[in-house]
mmCIF file of C-alpha atoms in Angstrom:
data_model
loop_
_atom_site.group_PDB
_atom_site.id
_atom_site.type_symbol
_atom_site.label_atom_id
_atom_site.label_comp_id
_atom_site.label_asym_id
_atom_site.label_seq_id
_atom_site.Cartn_x
_atom_site.Cartn_y
_atom_site.Cartn_z
ATOM 1 C CA MET G 1 131.277 272.614 14.259
ATOM 2 C CA LYS G 2 131.134 275.380 16.846
ATOM 3 C CA ILE G 3 134.303 277.430 17.221
ATOM 4 C CA ALA G 4 135.060 280.291 19.595
ATOM 5 C CA ILE G 5 137.226 282.968 18.007
ATOM 6 C CA GLY G 6 138.952 285.948 19.534
ATOM 7 C CA ALA G 7 141.574 288.489 18.565
ATOM 8 C CA ASP G 8 143.174 291.605 19.875
ATOM 9 C CA HIS G 9 143.433 294.741 17.730
ATOM 10 C CA ARG G 10 146.305 293.298 15.680
ATOM 11 C CA GLY G 11 144.295 290.221 14.731
ATOM 12 C CA PHE G 12 140.916 291.915 14.403
ATOM 13 C CA LEU G 13 140.812 292.333 10.615
ATOM 14 C CA GLN G 14 141.991 288.781 9.998
ATOM 15 C CA LYS G 15 139.384 287.462 12.445
ATOM 16 C CA GLU G 16 136.674 289.288 10.539
ATOM 17 C CA TYR G 17 137.930 287.867 7.247
ATOM 18 C CA ILE G 18 138.001 284.309 8.642
ATOM 19 C CA ARG G 19 134.434 284.542 9.917
ATOM 20 C CA SER G 20 133.203 285.898 6.596
ATOM 21 C CA ILE G 21 134.890 283.193 4.490
ATOM 22 C CA MET G 22 134.520 280.093 6.669
ATOM 23 C CA GLN G 23 130.722 280.041 6.740
ATOM 24 C CA PRO G 24 129.999 276.343 7.264
ATOM 25 C CA TYR G 25 131.188 276.755 10.858
ATOM 26 C CA VAL G 26 129.340 278.390 13.736
ATOM 27 C CA TRP G 27 131.617 281.123 15.063
ATOM 28 C CA TYR G 28 131.286 282.540 18.575
ATOM 29 C CA ASP G 29 133.024 285.891 18.267
ATOM 30 C CA VAL G 30 134.269 287.009 21.689
ATOM 31 C CA GLY G 31 136.005 290.158 20.399
ATOM 32 C CA ALA G 32 137.770 292.410 19.801
ATOM 33 C CA TYR G 33 135.118 294.209 17.835
ATOM 34 C CA THR G 34 137.218 297.111 16.530
ATOM 35 C CA ILE G 35 140.810 297.925 15.586
ATOM 36 C CA GLU G 36 141.135 300.061 18.726
ATOM 37 C CA ARG G 37 143.950 298.941 21.025
ATOM 38 C CA SER G 38 142.908 295.985 23.191
ATOM 39 C CA ASP G 39 144.488 293.463 25.531
ATOM 40 C CA TYR G 40 144.846 289.875 24.337
ATOM 41 C CA PRO G 41 144.417 288.120 27.733
ATOM 42 C CA ILE G 42 140.757 289.190 27.776
ATOM 43 C CA PHE G 43 139.988 287.408 24.516
ATOM 44 C CA SER G 44 142.121 284.409 25.331
ATOM 45 C CA GLN G 45 140.163 283.907 28.546
ATOM 46 C CA LYS G 46 136.819 284.148 26.771
ATOM 47 C CA VAL G 47 137.757 281.620 24.077
ATOM 48 C CA CYS G 48 139.098 279.206 26.695
ATOM 49 C CA GLU G 49 135.896 279.508 28.714
ATOM 50 C CA TYR G 50 133.854 278.584 25.627
ATOM 51 C CA VAL G 51 136.019 275.525 24.951
ATOM 52 C CA LEU G 52 136.143 274.367 28.577
ATOM 53 C CA SER G 53 132.379 274.699 28.992
ATOM 54 C CA SER G 54 131.813 272.778 25.711
ATOM 55 C CA ARG G 55 129.878 275.697 24.216
ATOM 56 C CA ALA G 56 132.526 275.487 21.502
ATOM 57 C CA GLU G 57 134.315 272.399 20.281
ATOM 58 C CA ARG G 58 137.518 274.314 19.574
ATOM 59 C CA GLY G 59 138.966 277.794 19.707
ATOM 60 C CA VAL G 60 140.931 280.102 17.434
ATOM 61 C CA LEU G 61 142.928 283.080 18.689
ATOM 62 C CA LEU G 62 144.759 285.765 16.731
ATOM 63 C CA CYS G 63 147.296 288.387 17.725
ATOM 64 C CA GLY G 64 150.441 289.849 16.217
ATOM 65 C CA THR G 65 152.871 286.995 16.933
ATOM 66 C CA GLY G 66 150.458 284.514 18.501
ATOM 67 C CA VAL G 67 152.800 284.085 21.439
ATOM 68 C CA GLY G 68 150.944 286.219 23.983
ATOM 69 C CA MET G 69 147.630 284.556 23.216
ATOM 70 C CA ALA G 70 149.183 281.088 23.515
ATOM 71 C CA ILE G 71 150.816 281.901 26.834
ATOM 72 C CA ALA G 72 147.544 283.219 28.230
ATOM 73 C CA ALA G 73 145.471 280.312 26.894
ATOM 74 C CA ASN G 74 147.837 277.658 28.209
ATOM 75 C CA ARG G 75 147.265 278.901 31.749
ATOM 76 C CA TYR G 76 144.019 276.909 31.686
ATOM 77 C CA THR G 77 143.949 273.214 32.546
ATOM 78 C CA LYS G 78 142.793 271.102 29.578
ATOM 79 C CA ILE G 79 143.560 273.870 27.097
ATOM 80 C CA TYR G 80 146.263 272.919 24.629
ATOM 81 C CA ALA G 81 146.947 276.081 22.640
ATOM 82 C CA ALA G 82 149.436 275.962 19.774
ATOM 83 C CA VAL G 83 150.844 278.722 17.594
ATOM 84 C CA ALA G 84 150.827 277.652 13.953
ATOM 85 C CA TRP G 85 152.232 279.637 11.044
ATOM 86 C CA ASN G 86 151.759 276.992 8.383
ATOM 87 C CA ILE G 87 149.590 273.988 7.548
ATOM 88 C CA GLU G 88 152.119 271.363 8.641
ATOM 89 C CA VAL G 89 152.576 272.843 12.107
ATOM 90 C CA ALA G 90 148.805 273.166 12.531
ATOM 91 C CA ILE G 91 148.188 269.535 11.591
ATOM 92 C CA LYS G 92 150.970 268.240 13.844
ATOM 93 C CA SER G 93 149.739 270.398 16.739
ATOM 94 C CA ARG G 94 146.370 268.662 16.496
ATOM 95 C CA GLU G 95 147.548 265.125 15.711
ATOM 96 C CA ASP G 96 150.516 264.880 18.063
ATOM 97 C CA ASP G 97 149.732 267.446 20.755
ATOM 98 C CA TRP G 98 145.922 267.454 20.765
ATOM 99 C CA SER G 99 145.666 271.230 20.416
ATOM 100 C CA ASN G 100 142.127 272.421 20.998
ATOM 101 C CA VAL G 101 142.972 276.097 20.549
ATOM 102 C CA LEU G 102 144.782 277.273 17.433
ATOM 103 C CA VAL G 103 146.711 280.528 17.710
ATOM 104 C CA LEU G 104 147.583 282.433 14.556
ATOM 105 C CA PRO G 105 150.316 285.087 14.214
ATOM 106 C CA SER G 106 148.383 287.681 12.218
ATOM 107 C CA ASP G 107 151.395 289.883 11.523
ATOM 108 C CA TYR G 108 153.153 287.012 9.746
ATOM 109 C CA ILE G 109 150.506 285.221 7.688
ATOM 110 C CA THR G 110 148.106 286.322 4.977
ATOM 111 C CA ASN G 111 144.348 285.964 5.192
ATOM 112 C CA ASP G 112 144.439 283.105 2.697
ATOM 113 C CA GLN G 113 147.142 281.342 4.694
ATOM 114 C CA ALA G 114 145.028 281.736 7.830
ATOM 115 C CA ILE G 115 142.059 280.064 6.125
ATOM 116 C CA ALA G 116 144.210 277.174 4.876
ATOM 117 C CA ILE G 117 145.827 276.689 8.291
ATOM 118 C CA ILE G 118 142.491 276.668 10.127
ATOM 119 C CA ASP G 119 140.915 274.328 7.596
ATOM 120 C CA ALA G 120 143.773 271.826 7.866
ATOM 121 C CA TRP G 121 143.726 272.009 11.671
ATOM 122 C CA LEU G 122 139.973 271.450 11.838
ATOM 123 C CA GLN G 123 140.291 268.330 9.656
ATOM 124 C CA ALA G 124 143.169 266.810 11.648
ATOM 125 C CA LYS G 125 142.439 264.141 14.252
ATOM 126 C CA PRO G 126 144.377 263.514 17.480
ATOM 127 C CA ARG G 127 146.498 260.380 17.500
ATOM 128 C CA THR G 128 146.193 257.881 20.306
ATOM 129 C CA GLY G 129 148.884 255.683 21.845
ATOM 130 C CA ARG G 130 152.025 257.509 22.901
ATOM 131 C CA TYR G 131 150.520 260.867 21.911
ATOM 132 C CA GLN G 132 147.563 260.351 24.223
ATOM 133 C CA ASP G 133 149.949 259.145 26.932
ATOM 134 C CA ARG G 134 151.894 262.400 26.675
ATOM 135 C CA ILE G 135 148.736 264.461 27.078
ATOM 136 C CA ALA G 136 147.931 262.429 30.205
ATOM 137 C CA MET G 137 151.433 263.236 31.499
ATOM 138 C CA ILE G 138 150.816 266.946 30.893
ATOM 139 C CA ASP G 139 147.471 266.765 32.644
ATOM 140 C CA ALA G 140 149.137 265.099 35.645
ATOM 141 C CA LEU G 141 151.690 267.888 36.095
ATOM 142 C CA PRO G 142 151.201 269.844 39.335
ATOM 143 C CA HIS G 143 149.889 273.386 39.215
ATOM 144 C CA LYS G 144 152.411 275.718 40.769
#
């Protein structure tokens, strides 16, 4: 599986750890590349572009709380970014809400938790029926 991954300075070290441990996956690292201060919207945009162009099947973003990255990512049509701080939330975000971008709050989870959360999310499958209907309703919302 091909996954785009990006982080600001607060998520940088965890991003590096994830890429080093989760080797069976092809990671497209869009930055940041150092712990120097950086701005999360830049990396959110790059990950979303990879997912929307199908260069990556999914995306992972990391920042301090995850909130800024999720807000920025969800500006894009057909991006369903979800902040997950545990395995259960990650699985439900994929099954029920079809998340295609996982956002991790690096300041609040350990490296091992991050690996477990990503692994569970990557294994989860979107549900059809009413869950798919809700995604269609979201996609039909007007852009304002």
